[in-house]
CSV table of C-alpha atoms and ligand atoms in Angstrom, one decimal:
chain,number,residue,atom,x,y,z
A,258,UNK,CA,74.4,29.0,65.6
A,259,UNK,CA,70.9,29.7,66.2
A,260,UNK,CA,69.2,32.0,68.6
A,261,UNK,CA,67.7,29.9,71.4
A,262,UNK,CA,64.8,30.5,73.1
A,263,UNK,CA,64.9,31.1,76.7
A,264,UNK,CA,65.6,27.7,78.6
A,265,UNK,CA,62.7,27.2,80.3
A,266,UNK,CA,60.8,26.8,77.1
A,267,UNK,CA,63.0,23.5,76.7
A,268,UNK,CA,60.5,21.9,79.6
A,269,UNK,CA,57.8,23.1,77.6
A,270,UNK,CA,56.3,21.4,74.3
A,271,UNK,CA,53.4,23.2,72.0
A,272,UNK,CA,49.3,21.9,73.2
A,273,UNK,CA,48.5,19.2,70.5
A,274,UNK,CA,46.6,20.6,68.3
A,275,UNK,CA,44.1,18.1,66.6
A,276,UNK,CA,44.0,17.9,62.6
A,277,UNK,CA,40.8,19.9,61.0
A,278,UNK,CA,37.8,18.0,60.7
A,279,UNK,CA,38.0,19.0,56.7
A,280,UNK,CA,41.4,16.6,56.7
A,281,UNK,CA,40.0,14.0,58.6
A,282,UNK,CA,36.9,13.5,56.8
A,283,UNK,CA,39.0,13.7,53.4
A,284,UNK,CA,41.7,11.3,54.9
A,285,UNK,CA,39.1,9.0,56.0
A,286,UNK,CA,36.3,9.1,52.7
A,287,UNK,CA,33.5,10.1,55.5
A,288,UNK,CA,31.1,12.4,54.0
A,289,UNK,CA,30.3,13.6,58.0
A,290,UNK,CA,32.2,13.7,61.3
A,291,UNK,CA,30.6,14.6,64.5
A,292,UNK,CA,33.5,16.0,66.1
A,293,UNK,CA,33.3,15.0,70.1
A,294,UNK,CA,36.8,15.8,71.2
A,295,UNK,CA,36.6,19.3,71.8
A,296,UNK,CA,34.3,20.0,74.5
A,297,UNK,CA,32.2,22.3,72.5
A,298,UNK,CA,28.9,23.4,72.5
A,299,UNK,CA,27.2,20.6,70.1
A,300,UNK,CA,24.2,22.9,70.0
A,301,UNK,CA,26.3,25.9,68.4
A,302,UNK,CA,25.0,29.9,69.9
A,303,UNK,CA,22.2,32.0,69.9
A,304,UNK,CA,20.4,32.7,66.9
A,305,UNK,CA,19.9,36.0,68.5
A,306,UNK,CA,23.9,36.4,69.2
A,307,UNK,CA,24.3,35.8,65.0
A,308,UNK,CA,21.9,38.5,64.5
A,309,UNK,CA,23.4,41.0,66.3
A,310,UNK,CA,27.1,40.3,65.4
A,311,UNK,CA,25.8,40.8,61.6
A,312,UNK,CA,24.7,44.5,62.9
A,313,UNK,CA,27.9,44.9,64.7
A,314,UNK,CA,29.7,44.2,61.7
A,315,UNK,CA,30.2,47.5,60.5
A,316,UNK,CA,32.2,48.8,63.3
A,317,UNK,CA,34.9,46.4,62.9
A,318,UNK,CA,37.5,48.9,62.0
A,319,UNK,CA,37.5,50.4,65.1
A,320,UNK,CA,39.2,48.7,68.0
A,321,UNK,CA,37.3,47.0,70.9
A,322,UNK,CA,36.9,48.6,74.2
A,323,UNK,CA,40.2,48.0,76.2
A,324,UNK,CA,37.7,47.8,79.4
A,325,UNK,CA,34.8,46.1,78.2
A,326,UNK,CA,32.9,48.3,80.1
A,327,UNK,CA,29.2,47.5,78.5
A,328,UNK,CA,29.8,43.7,78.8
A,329,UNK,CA,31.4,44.1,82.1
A,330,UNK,CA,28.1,46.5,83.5
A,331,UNK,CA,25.6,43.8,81.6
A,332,UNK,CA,27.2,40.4,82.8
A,333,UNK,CA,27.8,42.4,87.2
A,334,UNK,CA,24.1,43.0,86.9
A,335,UNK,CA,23.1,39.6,85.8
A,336,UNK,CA,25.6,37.9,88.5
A,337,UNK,CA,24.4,40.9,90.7
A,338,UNK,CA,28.0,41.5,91.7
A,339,UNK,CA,30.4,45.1,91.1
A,340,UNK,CA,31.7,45.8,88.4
A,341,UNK,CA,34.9,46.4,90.3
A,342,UNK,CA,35.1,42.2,90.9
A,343,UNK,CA,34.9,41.2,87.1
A,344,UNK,CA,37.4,40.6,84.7
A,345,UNK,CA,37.1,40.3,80.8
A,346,UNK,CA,39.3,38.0,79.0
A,347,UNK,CA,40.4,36.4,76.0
A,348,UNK,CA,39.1,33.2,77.0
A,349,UNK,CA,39.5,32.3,80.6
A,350,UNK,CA,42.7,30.7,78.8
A,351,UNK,CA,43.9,34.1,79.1
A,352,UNK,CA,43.1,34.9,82.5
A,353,UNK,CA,44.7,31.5,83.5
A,354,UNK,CA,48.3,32.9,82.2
A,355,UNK,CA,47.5,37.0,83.4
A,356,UNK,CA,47.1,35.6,87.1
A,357,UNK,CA,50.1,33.0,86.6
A,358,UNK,CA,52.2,36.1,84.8
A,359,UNK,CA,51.1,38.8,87.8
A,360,UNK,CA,51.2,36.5,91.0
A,361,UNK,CA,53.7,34.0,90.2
A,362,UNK,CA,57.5,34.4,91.2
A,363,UNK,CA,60.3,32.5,89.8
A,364,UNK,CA,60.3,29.4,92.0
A,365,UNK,CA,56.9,29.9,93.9
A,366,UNK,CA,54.7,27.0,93.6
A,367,UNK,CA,51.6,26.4,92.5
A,368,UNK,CA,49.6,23.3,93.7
A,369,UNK,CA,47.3,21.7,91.0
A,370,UNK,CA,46.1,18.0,90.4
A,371,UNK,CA,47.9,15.6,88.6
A,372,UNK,CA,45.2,15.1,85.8
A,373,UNK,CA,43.5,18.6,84.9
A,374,UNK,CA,43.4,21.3,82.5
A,375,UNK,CA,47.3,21.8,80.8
A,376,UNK,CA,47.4,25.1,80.9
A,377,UNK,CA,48.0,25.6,84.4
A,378,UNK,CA,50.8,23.2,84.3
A,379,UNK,CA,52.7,24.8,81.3
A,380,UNK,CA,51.8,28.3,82.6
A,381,UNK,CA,53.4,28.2,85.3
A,382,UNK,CA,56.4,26.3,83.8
A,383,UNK,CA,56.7,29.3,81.3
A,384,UNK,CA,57.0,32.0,84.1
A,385,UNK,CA,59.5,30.0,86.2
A,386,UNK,CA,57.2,28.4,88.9
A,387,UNK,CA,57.2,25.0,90.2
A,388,UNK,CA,53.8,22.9,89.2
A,389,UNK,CA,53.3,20.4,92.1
A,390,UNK,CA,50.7,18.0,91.4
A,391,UNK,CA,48.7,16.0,93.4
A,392,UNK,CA,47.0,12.9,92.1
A,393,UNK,CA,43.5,12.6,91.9
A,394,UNK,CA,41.5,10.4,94.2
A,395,UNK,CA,38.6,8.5,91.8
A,396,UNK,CA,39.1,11.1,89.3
A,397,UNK,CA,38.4,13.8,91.9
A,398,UNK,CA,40.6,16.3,93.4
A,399,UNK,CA,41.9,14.8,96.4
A,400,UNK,CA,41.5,18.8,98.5
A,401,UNK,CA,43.2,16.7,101.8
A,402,UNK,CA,46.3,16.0,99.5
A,403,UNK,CA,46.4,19.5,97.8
A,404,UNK,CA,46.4,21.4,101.6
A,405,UNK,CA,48.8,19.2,102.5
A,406,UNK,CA,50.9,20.2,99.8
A,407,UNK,CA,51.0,23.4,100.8
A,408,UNK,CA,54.4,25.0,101.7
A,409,UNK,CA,56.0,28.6,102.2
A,410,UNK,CA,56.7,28.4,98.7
A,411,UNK,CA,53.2,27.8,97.6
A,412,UNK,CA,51.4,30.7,95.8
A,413,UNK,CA,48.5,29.5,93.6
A,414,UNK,CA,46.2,26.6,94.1
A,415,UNK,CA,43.9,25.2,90.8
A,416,UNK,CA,41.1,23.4,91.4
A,417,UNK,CA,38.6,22.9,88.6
A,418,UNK,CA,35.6,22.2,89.1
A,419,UNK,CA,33.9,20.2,87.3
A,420,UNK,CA,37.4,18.5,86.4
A,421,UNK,CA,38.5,18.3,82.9
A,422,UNK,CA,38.8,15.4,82.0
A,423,UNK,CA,37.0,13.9,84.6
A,424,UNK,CA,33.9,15.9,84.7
A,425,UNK,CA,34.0,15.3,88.4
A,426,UNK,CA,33.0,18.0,90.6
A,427,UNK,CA,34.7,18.3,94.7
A,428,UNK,CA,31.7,18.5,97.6
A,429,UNK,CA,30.6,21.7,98.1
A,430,UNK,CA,31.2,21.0,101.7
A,431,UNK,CA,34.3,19.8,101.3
A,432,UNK,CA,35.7,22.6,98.6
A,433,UNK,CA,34.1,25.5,101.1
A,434,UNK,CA,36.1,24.0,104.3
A,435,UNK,CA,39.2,23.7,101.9
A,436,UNK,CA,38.6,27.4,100.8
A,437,UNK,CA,38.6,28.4,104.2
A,438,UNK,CA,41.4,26.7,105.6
A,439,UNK,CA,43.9,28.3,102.5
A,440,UNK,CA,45.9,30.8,103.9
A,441,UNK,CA,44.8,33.9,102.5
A,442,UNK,CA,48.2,35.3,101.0
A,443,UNK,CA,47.7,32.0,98.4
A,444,UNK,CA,45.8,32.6,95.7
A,445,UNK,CA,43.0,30.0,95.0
A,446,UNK,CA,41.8,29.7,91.2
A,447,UNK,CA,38.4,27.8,91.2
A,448,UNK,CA,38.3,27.2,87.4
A,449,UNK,CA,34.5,26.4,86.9
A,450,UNK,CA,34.2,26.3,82.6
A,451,UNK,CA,31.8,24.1,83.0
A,452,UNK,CA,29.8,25.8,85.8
A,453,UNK,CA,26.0,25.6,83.8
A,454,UNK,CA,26.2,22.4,83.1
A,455,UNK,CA,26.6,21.5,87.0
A,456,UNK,CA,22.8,20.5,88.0
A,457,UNK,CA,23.4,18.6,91.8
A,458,UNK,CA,22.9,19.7,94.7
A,459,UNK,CA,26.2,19.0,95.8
A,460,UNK,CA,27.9,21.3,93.3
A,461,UNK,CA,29.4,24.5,95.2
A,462,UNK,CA,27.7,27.8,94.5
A,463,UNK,CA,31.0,29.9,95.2
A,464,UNK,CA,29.6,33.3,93.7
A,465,UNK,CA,28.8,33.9,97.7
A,466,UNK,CA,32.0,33.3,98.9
A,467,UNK,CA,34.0,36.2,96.9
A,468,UNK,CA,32.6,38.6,99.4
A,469,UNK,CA,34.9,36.3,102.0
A,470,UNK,CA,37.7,35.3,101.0
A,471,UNK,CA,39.6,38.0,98.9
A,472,UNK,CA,42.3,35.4,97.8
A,473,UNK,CA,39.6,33.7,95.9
A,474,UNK,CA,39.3,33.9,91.7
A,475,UNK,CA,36.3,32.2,90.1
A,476,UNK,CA,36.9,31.3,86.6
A,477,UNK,CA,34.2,30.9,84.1
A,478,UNK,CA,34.0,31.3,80.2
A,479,UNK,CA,31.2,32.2,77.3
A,480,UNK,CA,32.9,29.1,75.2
A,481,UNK,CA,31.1,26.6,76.9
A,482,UNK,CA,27.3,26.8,77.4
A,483,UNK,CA,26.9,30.0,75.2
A,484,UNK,CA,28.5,28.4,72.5
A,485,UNK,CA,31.8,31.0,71.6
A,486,UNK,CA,34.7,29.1,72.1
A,487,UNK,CA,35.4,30.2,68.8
A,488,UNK,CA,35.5,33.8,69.3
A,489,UNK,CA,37.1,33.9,72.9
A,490,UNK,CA,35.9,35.1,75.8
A,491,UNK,CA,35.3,34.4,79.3
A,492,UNK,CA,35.5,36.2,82.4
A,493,UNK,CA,37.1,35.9,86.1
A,494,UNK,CA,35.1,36.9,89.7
A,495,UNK,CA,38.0,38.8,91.9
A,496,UNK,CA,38.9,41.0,94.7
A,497,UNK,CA,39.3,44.4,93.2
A,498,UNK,CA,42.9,44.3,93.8
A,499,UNK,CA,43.4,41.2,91.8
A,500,UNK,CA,41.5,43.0,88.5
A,501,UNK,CA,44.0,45.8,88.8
A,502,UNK,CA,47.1,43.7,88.8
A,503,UNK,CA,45.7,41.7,85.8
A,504,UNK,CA,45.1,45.0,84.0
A,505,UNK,CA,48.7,45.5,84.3
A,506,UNK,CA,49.9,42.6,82.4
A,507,UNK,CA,46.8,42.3,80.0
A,508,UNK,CA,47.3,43.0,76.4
A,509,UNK,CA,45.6,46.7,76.1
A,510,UNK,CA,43.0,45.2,73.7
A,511,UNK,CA,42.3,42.0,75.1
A,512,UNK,CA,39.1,41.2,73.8
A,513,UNK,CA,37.8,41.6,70.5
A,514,UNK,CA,34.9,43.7,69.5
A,515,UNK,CA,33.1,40.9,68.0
A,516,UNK,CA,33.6,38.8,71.5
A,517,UNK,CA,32.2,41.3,73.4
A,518,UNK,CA,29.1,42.0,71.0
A,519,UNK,CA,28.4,38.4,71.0
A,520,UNK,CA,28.5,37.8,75.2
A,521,UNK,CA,26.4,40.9,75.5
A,522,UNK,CA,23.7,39.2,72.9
A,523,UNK,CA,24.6,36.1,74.5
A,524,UNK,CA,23.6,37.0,77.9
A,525,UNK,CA,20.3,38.8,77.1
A,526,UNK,CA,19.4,34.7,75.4
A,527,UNK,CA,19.2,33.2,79.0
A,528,UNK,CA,16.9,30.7,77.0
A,529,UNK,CA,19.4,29.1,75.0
A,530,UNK,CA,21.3,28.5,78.0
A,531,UNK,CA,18.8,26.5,79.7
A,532,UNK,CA,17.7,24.5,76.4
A,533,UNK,CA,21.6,23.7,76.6
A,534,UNK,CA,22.0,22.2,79.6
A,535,UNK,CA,18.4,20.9,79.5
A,536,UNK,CA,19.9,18.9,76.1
A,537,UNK,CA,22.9,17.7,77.6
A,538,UNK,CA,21.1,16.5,81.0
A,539,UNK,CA,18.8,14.4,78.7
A,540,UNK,CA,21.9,13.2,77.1
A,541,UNK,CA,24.2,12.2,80.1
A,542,UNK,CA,21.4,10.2,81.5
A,543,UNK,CA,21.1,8.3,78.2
A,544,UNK,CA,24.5,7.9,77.6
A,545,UNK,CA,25.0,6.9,81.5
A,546,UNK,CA,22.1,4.0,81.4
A,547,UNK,CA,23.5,2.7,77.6
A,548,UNK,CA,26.9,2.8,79.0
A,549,UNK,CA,25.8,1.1,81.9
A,550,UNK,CA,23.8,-1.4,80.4
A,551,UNK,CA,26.9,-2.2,78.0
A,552,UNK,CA,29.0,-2.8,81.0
A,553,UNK,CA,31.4,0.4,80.8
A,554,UNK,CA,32.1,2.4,83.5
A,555,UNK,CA,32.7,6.3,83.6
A,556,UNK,CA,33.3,9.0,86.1
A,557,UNK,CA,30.4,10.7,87.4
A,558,UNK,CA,30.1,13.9,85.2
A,559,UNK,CA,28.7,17.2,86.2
A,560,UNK,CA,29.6,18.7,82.7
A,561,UNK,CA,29.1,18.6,78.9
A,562,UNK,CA,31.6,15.4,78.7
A,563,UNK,CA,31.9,11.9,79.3
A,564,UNK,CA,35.4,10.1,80.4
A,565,UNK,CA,34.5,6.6,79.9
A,566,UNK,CA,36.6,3.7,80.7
A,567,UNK,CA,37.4,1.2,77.9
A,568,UNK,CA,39.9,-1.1,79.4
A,569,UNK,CA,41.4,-1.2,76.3
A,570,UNK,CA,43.8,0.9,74.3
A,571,UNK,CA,42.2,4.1,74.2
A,572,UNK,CA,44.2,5.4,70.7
A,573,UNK,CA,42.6,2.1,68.4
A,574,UNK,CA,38.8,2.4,70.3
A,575,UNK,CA,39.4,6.1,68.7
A,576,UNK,CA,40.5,5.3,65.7
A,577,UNK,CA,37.6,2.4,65.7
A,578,UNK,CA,35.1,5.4,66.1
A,579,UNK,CA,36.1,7.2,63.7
A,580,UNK,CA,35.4,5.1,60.9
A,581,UNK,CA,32.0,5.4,61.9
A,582,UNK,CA,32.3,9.2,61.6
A,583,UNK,CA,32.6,9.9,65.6
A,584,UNK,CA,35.4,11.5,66.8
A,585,UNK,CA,36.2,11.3,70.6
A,586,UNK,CA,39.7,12.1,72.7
A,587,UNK,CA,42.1,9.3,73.4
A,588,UNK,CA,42.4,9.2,76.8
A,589,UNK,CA,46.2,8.7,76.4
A,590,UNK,CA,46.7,12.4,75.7
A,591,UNK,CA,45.0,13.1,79.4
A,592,UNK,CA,46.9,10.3,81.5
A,593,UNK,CA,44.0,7.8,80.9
A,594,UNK,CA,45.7,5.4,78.7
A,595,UNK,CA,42.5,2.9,79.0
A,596,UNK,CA,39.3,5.7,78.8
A,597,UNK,CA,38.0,8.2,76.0
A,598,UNK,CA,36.8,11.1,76.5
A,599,UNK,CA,33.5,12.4,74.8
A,600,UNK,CA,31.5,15.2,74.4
A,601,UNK,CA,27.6,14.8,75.4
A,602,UNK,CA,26.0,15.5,71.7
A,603,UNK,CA,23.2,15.7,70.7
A,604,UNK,CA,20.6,13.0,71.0
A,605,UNK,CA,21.1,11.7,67.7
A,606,UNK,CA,25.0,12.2,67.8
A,607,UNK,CA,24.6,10.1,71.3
A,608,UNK,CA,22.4,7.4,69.6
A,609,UNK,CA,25.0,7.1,66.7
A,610,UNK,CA,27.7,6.9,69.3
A,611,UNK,CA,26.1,4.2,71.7
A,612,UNK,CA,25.5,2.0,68.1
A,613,UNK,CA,28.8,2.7,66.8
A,614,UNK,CA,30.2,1.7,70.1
A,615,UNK,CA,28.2,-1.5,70.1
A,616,UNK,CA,29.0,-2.4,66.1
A,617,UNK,CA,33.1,-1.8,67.1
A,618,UNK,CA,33.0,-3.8,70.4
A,619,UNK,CA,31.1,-6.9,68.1
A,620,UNK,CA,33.8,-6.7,65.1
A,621,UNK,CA,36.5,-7.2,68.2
B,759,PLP,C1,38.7,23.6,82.6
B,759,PLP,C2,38.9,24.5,81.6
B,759,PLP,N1,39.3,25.8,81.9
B,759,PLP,C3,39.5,26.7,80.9
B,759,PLP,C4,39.3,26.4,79.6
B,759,PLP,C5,39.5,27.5,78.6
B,759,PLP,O1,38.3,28.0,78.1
B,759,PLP,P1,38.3,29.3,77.2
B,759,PLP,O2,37.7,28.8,75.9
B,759,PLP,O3,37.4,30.2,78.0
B,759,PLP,O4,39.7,29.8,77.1
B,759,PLP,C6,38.9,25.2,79.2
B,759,PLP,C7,38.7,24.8,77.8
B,759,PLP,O5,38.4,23.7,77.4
B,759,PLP,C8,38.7,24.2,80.2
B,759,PLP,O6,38.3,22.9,79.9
């Protein structure tokens, strides 16, 4: 007989992970694939983060700082906040599953939309909670549902923001009144990856509100505009109270060495930053008017993706792309059986898109 796993882990299935671009491009004969399934920085890091990370190499053999104390000094000054209220982690994956591990009892709820980012789903699954999730209204989070939701049994509350996949972002007037009216023993997780990239007006500027409402985490991640996904590491705003009971249930090294080098150079290149979301402005309005003018439709994005609706099988318009090198998300891994999702390239990985887009739609 074989040793079996504990039995939640039978409502749980591994995240998808896609095949390497090396395979596809050799399955496929394509001597380049712009890969725009990932949500990743198109525009790579710093040149300045590379430099320093080639000085930092020789003090790899000895292990990071379990506190990230320099990073976590820099990064409070820049958001002018305490040290006390910032947490490192290993990807703000990892601080997703440390506040789902430390807050979560076996049966509380959490409250989370319908269509979001997985891991708060199967988080919460692992440690025994209860995911209750509330559809999204136009691809936003529907706030009225999700308070309504609310029970004696509810301990966490998601909201992401912008939305992946949607790249929709809730009223800042609408996700302050909600923020308020959460009962403060519930913890509310305001995932916000995609915060730089969030240029209107209407976005919610929720640094403020920490000082208020000590149930409130604020999520955000050095993957995304600074271009480190691949080295992990992001960071969570909290009540001092919160940051110890995460450092309870944190591995004691968290963060590697590396990471940490690389957000501190990261941070001091506020340039790059800008150029980035400067770039990907420029290329959501192109891609919104070609879109447009091709008759598609899309949600309105406040992030570095696109989810644009095909009205077709989502799976063959991907495979369709990818002949012409472009690789895109099926939106029938994210509960849009009919839309893809897309990165916002660069402007000549947006051209080729548009054109490829137009070539495929002809040939069907
Ligand atoms: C909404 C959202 N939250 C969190 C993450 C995790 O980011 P990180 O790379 O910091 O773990 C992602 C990654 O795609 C995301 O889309």
């Amino acid at each position: 007989m074989k040793v079996q796993s504990k039995n939640i882990l039978q409502m749980v299935t591994a995240y998808p992970l896609s095949k390497s671009m090396e395979d596809i491009q050799q399955e496929l004969g394509l001597s380049r694939i712009r890969n725009l399934s990932e949500i990743e920085n198109v525009f790579g890091c710093s040149e300045q983060v590379k430099h320093h990370l080639m000085n930092s190499l020789e003090y790899l053999y000895t292990y990071p700082d379990g506190s990230a104390k320099i990073l976590t000094s820099k990064l409070a000054d820049f958001l002018e906040i305490n040290p006390d209220h910032l947490f490192i982690g290993n990807g703000s994956d990892e601080i997703i599953r440390l506040l789902i591990k430390a807050y979560l009892n076996t049966e509380d709820e959490a409250i989370m939309a319908q269509i979001t980012f997985p891991r708060y789903k199967t988080n919460v699954t692992i440690e025994g909670g209860n995911p209750v999730l509330v559809p999204l209204k136009n691809g936003v989070h529907d706030l009225e549902g999700m308070f309504a939701a609310i029970t004696e049994k509810t301990k966490i509350i998601f909201v992401c923001n912008p939305n992946n996949p949607t790249g929709t972002i809730v009223d800042s007037k609408t996700l302050a009144r909600f923020i308020d009216q959460v009962p403060d023993h519930i913890l509310i997780v305001l995932d916000e990856a995609y915060y730089e990239y969030a240029t209107s007006p209407g976005y919610l500027q929720s640094l403020p509100l920490l000082k208020i409402y000590s149930n409130l985490v604020i999520l955000r991640t050095f993957s995304k505009v600074y271009g480190l996904a691949g080295l992990r590491i992001g960071y969570g705003l909290m009540d001092s109270s919160i940051k110890t009971e995460l450092t309870k249930v944190k591995e004691v090294f968290n963060v590697n060495k590396m990471a940490q080098e690389a957000a501190i150079a990261a941070l001091e290149d506020q340039k790059f930053r800008n150029d980035c979301v400067a770039r990907n402005e420029e290329g959501r309005l192109f891609l919104e008017e070609e879109l447009t003018a091709l008759g598609y439709t899309f949600f309105p994005t406040q992030a570095n993706f696109l989810m644009i609706h095909m009205n077709e099988n989502a799976d063959q318009i991907r495979d369709e792309l990818l002949k012409f090198g472009i690789l895109v998300r099926s939106g029938s891994v994210l509960g849009y059986p009919e839309s893809i999702r897309v990165t916002i390239g660069s402007m000549e990985d947006n051209q080729h898109f548009i054109q490829s887009l137009k070539i495929a739609a002809k040939c069907r």
